[in-house]
Tab-separated table of C-alpha atoms and ligand atoms in Angstrom:
chain	number	residue	atom	x	y	z
A	79	MET	CA	-0.281	-0.581	-0.284
A	80	ARG	CA	1.460	3.232	-0.807
A	81	LEU	CA	0.569	6.154	0.489
A	82	ARG	CA	2.034	9.833	0.380
A	83	ARG	CA	3.802	10.777	3.374
A	84	ASN	CA	1.601	12.163	5.127
A	85	PRO	CA	3.515	15.127	7.960
A	86	GLU	CA	0.760	15.240	10.604
A	87	ALA	CA	0.351	11.443	10.640
A	88	LYS	CA	3.353	11.175	12.902
A	89	PRO	CA	2.641	13.602	15.836
A	90	PHE	CA	-1.348	12.211	15.297
A	91	LEU	CA	-0.687	9.178	15.842
A	92	ILE	CA	2.094	9.380	19.204
A	93	ARG	CA	-0.548	11.545	20.794
A	94	HIS	CA	-3.682	9.730	20.211
A	95	PRO	CA	-4.780	8.147	23.098
A	96	ARG	CA	-6.187	5.434	21.061
A	97	VAL	CA	-2.740	4.831	19.572
A	98	PHE	CA	-0.054	2.971	20.999
A	99	VAL	CA	3.501	3.367	19.774
A	100	PRO	CA	5.164	0.073	21.447
A	101	ALA	CA	9.129	1.810	21.252
A	102	ALA	CA	11.614	-0.230	22.559
A	103	GLU	CA	12.408	0.206	26.362
A	104	HIS	CA	8.626	-0.450	27.240
A	105	VAL	CA	6.780	-2.585	24.077
A	106	SER	CA	6.720	-4.884	26.475
A	107	GLU	CA	4.767	-2.161	29.154
A	108	TRP	CA	1.043	-3.612	28.494
A	109	ARG	CA	1.811	-7.052	27.919
A	110	GLY	CA	-0.458	-9.756	30.142
A	111	LYS	CA	-3.075	-6.831	30.484
A	112	TRP	CA	-4.152	-5.640	27.465
A	113	LYS	CA	-8.290	-5.958	28.217
A	114	SER	CA	-7.530	-3.771	31.054
A	115	ARG	CA	-6.905	-0.492	28.905
A	116	PHE	CA	-10.515	-0.894	27.559
A	117	ALA	CA	-13.689	-0.294	29.885
A	118	ARG	CA	-15.621	-3.860	29.720
A	119	PRO	CA	-12.275	-5.799	30.693
A	120	ASP	CA	-14.054	-8.739	30.305
A	121	LEU	CA	-14.887	-9.140	27.147
A	122	PRO	CA	-13.189	-11.180	24.740
A	123	LEU	CA	-10.286	-9.217	22.831
A	124	TYR	CA	-9.747	-9.350	18.924
A	125	VAL	CA	-7.070	-8.430	16.860
A	126	GLU	CA	-6.775	-7.593	13.487
A	127	LEU	CA	-3.027	-7.715	11.594
A	128	GLY	CA	-2.265	-5.357	8.651
A	129	THR	CA	-5.693	-3.502	9.532
A	130	GLY	CA	-4.573	-1.226	6.132
A	131	LYS	CA	-7.052	2.237	6.409
A	132	GLY	CA	-9.343	0.326	8.979
A	133	GLN	CA	-12.420	0.576	7.370
A	134	PHE	CA	-13.231	-2.823	8.947
A	135	LEU	CA	-12.497	-2.366	12.268
A	136	ALA	CA	-14.064	1.056	11.678
A	137	GLN	CA	-17.138	-0.917	11.358
A	138	ALA	CA	-16.513	-4.078	13.318
A	139	SER	CA	-15.636	-2.244	16.893
A	140	LEU	CA	-19.496	-0.438	16.425
A	141	ARG	CA	-21.025	-3.380	14.838
A	142	HIS	CA	-20.061	-5.497	17.651
A	143	PRO	CA	-19.286	-3.094	21.046
A	144	ASP	CA	-19.252	-6.341	22.915
A	145	ILE	CA	-15.652	-7.234	21.963
A	146	ASN	CA	-12.431	-5.714	22.379
A	147	TRP	CA	-10.916	-4.605	18.908
A	148	ILE	CA	-7.126	-4.118	18.815
A	149	GLY	CA	-5.563	-2.901	15.137
A	150	VAL	CA	-2.106	-3.790	14.469
A	151	GLU	CA	-0.117	-1.590	12.056
A	152	ARG	CA	2.884	-0.875	11.101
A	153	ILE	CA	2.915	1.581	8.211
A	154	GLU	CA	2.097	4.774	9.671
A	155	GLU	CA	0.088	6.734	6.559
A	156	PRO	CA	-2.715	3.548	6.552
A	157	LEU	CA	-3.425	3.849	10.154
A	158	PHE	CA	-3.620	7.517	10.561
A	159	GLN	CA	-6.109	7.254	8.002
A	160	ALA	CA	-7.363	4.071	9.849
A	161	VAL	CA	-8.406	6.201	13.093
A	162	LYS	CA	-9.221	8.808	11.508
A	163	LYS	CA	-12.192	6.606	10.091
A	164	ALA	CA	-12.851	5.418	13.061
A	165	GLU	CA	-13.537	8.910	14.353
A	166	GLN	CA	-15.612	9.703	11.165
A	167	THR	CA	-17.826	6.879	11.487
A	168	ARG	CA	-18.582	6.698	15.250
A	169	ALA	CA	-19.215	10.121	14.654
A	170	GLU	CA	-21.867	10.016	12.359
A	171	ALA	CA	-23.364	6.995	14.244
A	172	GLY	CA	-23.237	9.096	17.340
A	173	GLU	CA	-21.731	5.606	19.410
A	174	ASP	CA	-17.931	6.045	20.335
A	175	PRO	CA	-17.721	2.407	22.617
A	176	ASP	CA	-14.173	2.415	24.621
A	177	ASN	CA	-13.874	-0.310	23.066
A	178	LEU	CA	-11.685	0.181	19.657
A	179	LEU	CA	-7.000	0.784	19.720
A	180	TYR	CA	-4.303	0.040	17.649
A	181	ILE	CA	-0.642	-0.437	17.715
A	182	TRP	CA	1.727	0.565	15.463
A	183	MET	CA	4.376	-1.788	15.159
A	184	ASP	CA	4.914	-4.115	12.564
A	185	ALA	CA	3.466	-7.860	13.020
A	186	GLU	CA	7.051	-8.703	14.546
A	187	LYS	CA	6.801	-7.884	17.603
A	188	LEU	CA	3.721	-9.930	18.678
A	189	PRO	CA	5.615	-12.277	21.412
A	190	GLU	CA	7.145	-9.309	22.918
A	191	VAL	CA	3.469	-6.927	22.445
A	192	PHE	CA	1.165	-9.611	23.665
A	193	ALA	CA	1.079	-12.718	26.290
A	194	ASN	CA	0.307	-16.262	25.641
A	195	GLY	CA	-3.165	-16.385	25.208
A	196	GLU	CA	-4.128	-13.342	25.505
A	197	ALA	CA	-6.633	-12.603	21.922
A	198	ASP	CA	-9.471	-14.445	21.226
A	199	ARG	CA	-9.474	-14.092	17.458
A	200	LEU	CA	-6.609	-13.058	15.000
A	201	TYR	CA	-7.829	-11.356	10.999
A	202	LEU	CA	-4.689	-11.546	8.182
A	203	HIS	CA	-7.238	-9.417	6.200
A	204	PHE	CA	-5.706	-9.413	2.445
A	205	SER	CA	-2.183	-9.737	4.070
A	206	ASP	CA	0.568	-8.752	1.216
A	207	PRO	CA	1.104	-12.255	-0.889
A	208	TRP	CA	4.988	-12.204	-1.443
A	209	PRO	CA	4.423	-14.129	-4.627
A	210	LYS	CA	8.026	-14.782	-4.769
A	211	LYS	CA	9.426	-18.437	-3.442
A	212	ARG	CA	12.624	-16.627	-1.477
A	213	HIS	CA	10.136	-14.336	0.705
A	214	ALA	CA	7.999	-16.645	1.975
A	215	LYS	CA	9.144	-15.666	5.231
A	216	ARG	CA	7.330	-13.073	5.638
A	217	ARG	CA	4.297	-14.101	4.374
A	218	LEU	CA	2.227	-13.474	7.608
A	219	THR	CA	0.808	-17.492	7.579
A	220	HIS	CA	4.278	-18.768	7.049
A	221	ARG	CA	4.577	-21.243	9.540
A	222	ARG	CA	6.688	-19.359	11.529
A	223	PHE	CA	3.263	-16.479	12.218
A	224	LEU	CA	1.429	-19.572	12.771
A	225	ASP	CA	3.820	-20.346	15.773
A	226	LEU	CA	3.524	-16.694	17.188
A	227	TYR	CA	0.057	-17.260	16.754
A	228	ALA	CA	-0.809	-20.014	18.160
A	229	ARG	CA	0.597	-18.456	21.699
A	230	LEU	CA	-1.029	-15.525	21.631
A	231	LEU	CA	-4.958	-17.412	20.699
A	232	SER	CA	-6.401	-17.952	24.386
A	233	SER	CA	-7.907	-22.111	23.995
A	234	SER	CA	-11.199	-21.245	22.954
A	235	GLY	CA	-9.131	-18.451	19.804
A	236	ASP	CA	-9.312	-18.651	16.154
A	237	LEU	CA	-7.685	-17.105	13.638
A	238	VAL	CA	-10.032	-15.905	10.466
A	239	LEU	CA	-8.192	-15.526	7.108
A	240	LYS	CA	-9.168	-13.483	3.941
A	241	THR	CA	-7.505	-13.009	0.526
A	242	ASP	CA	-7.847	-12.262	-3.324
A	243	SER	CA	-4.900	-14.444	-3.878
A	244	ARG	CA	-5.160	-18.121	-4.530
A	245	SER	CA	-1.228	-18.754	-4.077
A	246	LEU	CA	-1.105	-17.172	-0.397
A	247	TYR	CA	-5.007	-19.503	-0.623
A	248	GLU	CA	-3.074	-22.229	-1.355
A	249	PHE	CA	-0.022	-21.684	0.450
A	250	SER	CA	-1.264	-20.441	4.019
A	251	LEU	CA	-3.746	-24.073	3.946
A	252	GLU	CA	-0.931	-26.085	3.414
A	253	GLU	CA	0.805	-24.104	6.279
A	254	PHE	CA	-1.785	-24.774	8.397
A	255	LYS	CA	-1.629	-28.749	8.037
A	256	GLU	CA	2.149	-29.469	8.436
A	257	THR	CA	1.211	-27.260	11.758
A	258	GLY	CA	-1.389	-28.697	13.034
A	259	TRP	CA	-4.367	-25.956	13.384
A	260	THR	CA	-7.405	-27.420	12.157
A	261	VAL	CA	-9.404	-24.928	9.022
A	262	VAL	CA	-13.189	-24.898	10.155
A	263	GLU	CA	-14.448	-23.050	8.252
A	264	TRP	CA	-13.375	-22.078	4.423
A	265	SER	CA	-14.525	-20.699	1.098
A	266	GLU	CA	-12.932	-19.942	-1.963
A	267	ASP	CA	-16.146	-17.773	-2.872
A	268	LEU	CA	-16.908	-15.529	0.223
A	269	HIS	CA	-19.418	-13.904	-1.322
A	270	HIS	CA	-21.324	-16.100	-2.795
A	271	SER	CA	-21.231	-18.367	0.546
A	272	PRO	CA	-23.424	-18.800	3.698
A	273	PHE	CA	-20.230	-17.264	5.385
A	274	ALA	CA	-21.168	-13.401	3.319
A	275	GLU	CA	-24.301	-12.734	5.342
A	276	SER	CA	-21.931	-11.412	8.589
A	277	ASN	CA	-18.384	-10.394	6.882
A	278	ILE	CA	-17.918	-6.886	7.138
A	279	ALA	CA	-15.733	-6.325	4.369
A	280	THR	CA	-12.082	-4.205	4.505
A	281	GLU	CA	-10.883	-2.001	1.704
A	282	TYR	CA	-8.874	-4.022	-0.279
A	283	GLU	CA	-12.201	-6.592	0.064
A	284	GLN	CA	-14.293	-4.277	-1.430
A	285	LYS	CA	-11.669	-3.346	-4.373
A	286	PHE	CA	-11.508	-7.167	-5.615
A	287	VAL	CA	-15.274	-7.684	-4.876
A	288	SER	CA	-15.696	-4.134	-7.371
A	289	LYS	CA	-13.882	-5.826	-10.185
A	290	GLY	CA	-15.979	-8.973	-9.678
A	291	MET	CA	-13.050	-11.164	-7.910
A	292	PRO	CA	-13.869	-13.857	-5.897
A	293	ILE	CA	-12.210	-13.997	-1.999
A	294	HIS	CA	-11.037	-16.695	-0.732
A	295	TYR	CA	-11.847	-17.437	3.340
A	296	VAL	CA	-11.024	-19.458	6.361
A	297	ARG	CA	-10.846	-19.572	9.415
A	298	ALA	CA	-9.135	-22.476	10.907
A	299	VAL	CA	-8.593	-23.429	15.140
A	300	PRO	CA	-4.329	-23.367	16.384
A	301	PRO	CA	-2.808	-27.097	17.468
A	302	ARG	CA	-3.455	-27.322	21.215
A	303	PHE	CA	-0.242	-27.383	22.617
A	304	ARG	CA	-0.823	-25.604	25.729
A	305	ASP	CA	2.144	-26.436	27.935
A	306	ASP	CA	5.103	-25.730	26.116
A	307	ARG	CA	3.655	-21.696	25.951
B	58	SAM	C1	-2.620	-4.781	1.174
B	58	SAM	S1	-2.731	-4.547	2.751
B	58	SAM	C2	-4.887	-4.857	3.124
B	58	SAM	C3	-4.939	-3.573	3.939
B	58	SAM	C4	-6.896	-4.060	4.927
B	58	SAM	N1	-6.447	-4.992	5.723
B	58	SAM	C5	-7.718	-4.125	3.990
B	58	SAM	O1	-7.988	-5.530	4.060
B	58	SAM	O2	-8.193	-3.118	3.119
B	58	SAM	C6	-2.332	-4.500	3.704
B	58	SAM	C7	-1.614	-4.070	4.779
B	58	SAM	O3	-0.862	-4.924	6.166
B	58	SAM	C8	-0.018	-4.523	6.962
B	58	SAM	N2	1.250	-4.593	7.106
B	58	SAM	C9	1.377	-5.992	6.126
B	58	SAM	N3	3.101	-6.581	7.191
B	58	SAM	C10	2.650	-6.963	8.150
B	58	SAM	C11	3.090	-6.441	9.998
B	58	SAM	N4	4.208	-7.252	9.316
B	58	SAM	N5	2.483	-5.981	10.520
B	58	SAM	C12	2.040	-5.078	10.796
B	58	SAM	N6	0.987	-4.443	8.880
B	58	SAM	C13	1.345	-5.277	8.670
B	58	SAM	C14	0.439	-3.180	5.137
B	58	SAM	O4	1.594	-1.593	5.832
B	58	SAM	C15	-0.329	-2.721	4.655
B	58	SAM	O5	-1.186	-1.861	5.316
């Protein structure tokens, strides 16, 4: 995602009460305590990795006020837009539940920022497919990430993936299988499947659907190797 550098973005994000910027010295400040940052710490915690311009979170956090939501994004310009979009969506709806935060960081830092079992769902929406074989390790469903996610997820946790990329979908299914995850739902055409009804579209998704492209969808649960966490 290439967005023009906006000089307002960095100061806005650093000061924004909904945004956490994990600087090296306090990267683990909220590890294991994320739920306590919300008005209702008893609610499940759902985390979107690679939030982009934030349409999904802006809508999902209003449609589901009974869930605490965190968006993780590594690039400042889309994150700036995501935070603004949520503010605008909430102003238009006349509702502003305390259930939404953002973390400005690379997903590589997940184990430093989140404790084992802390998240109840992870979303990967239109993650970069990194089509070249030599870049496979960068794909967010590479087994090194799946191992991180398995530790981060609670005992009833799961992971939801949506992608336009057939190759990322197939690669992900293979990685799930090889690492002991169980695929519990899947579709090669989400918008013409029973899962469409509860779907909330992202920016990328809308773009691909408007071109008539099918969206691939997977929901998977991790292997339960809780003893070695
Ligand atoms: C193709 S965009 C999709 C954005 C959004 N999820 C959507 O569906 O419209 C992928 C986003 O993931 C972010 N991203 C990619 N790798 C990441 C990583 N390792 N950690 C955090 N964000 C990442 C990118 O900066 C980009 O904003």
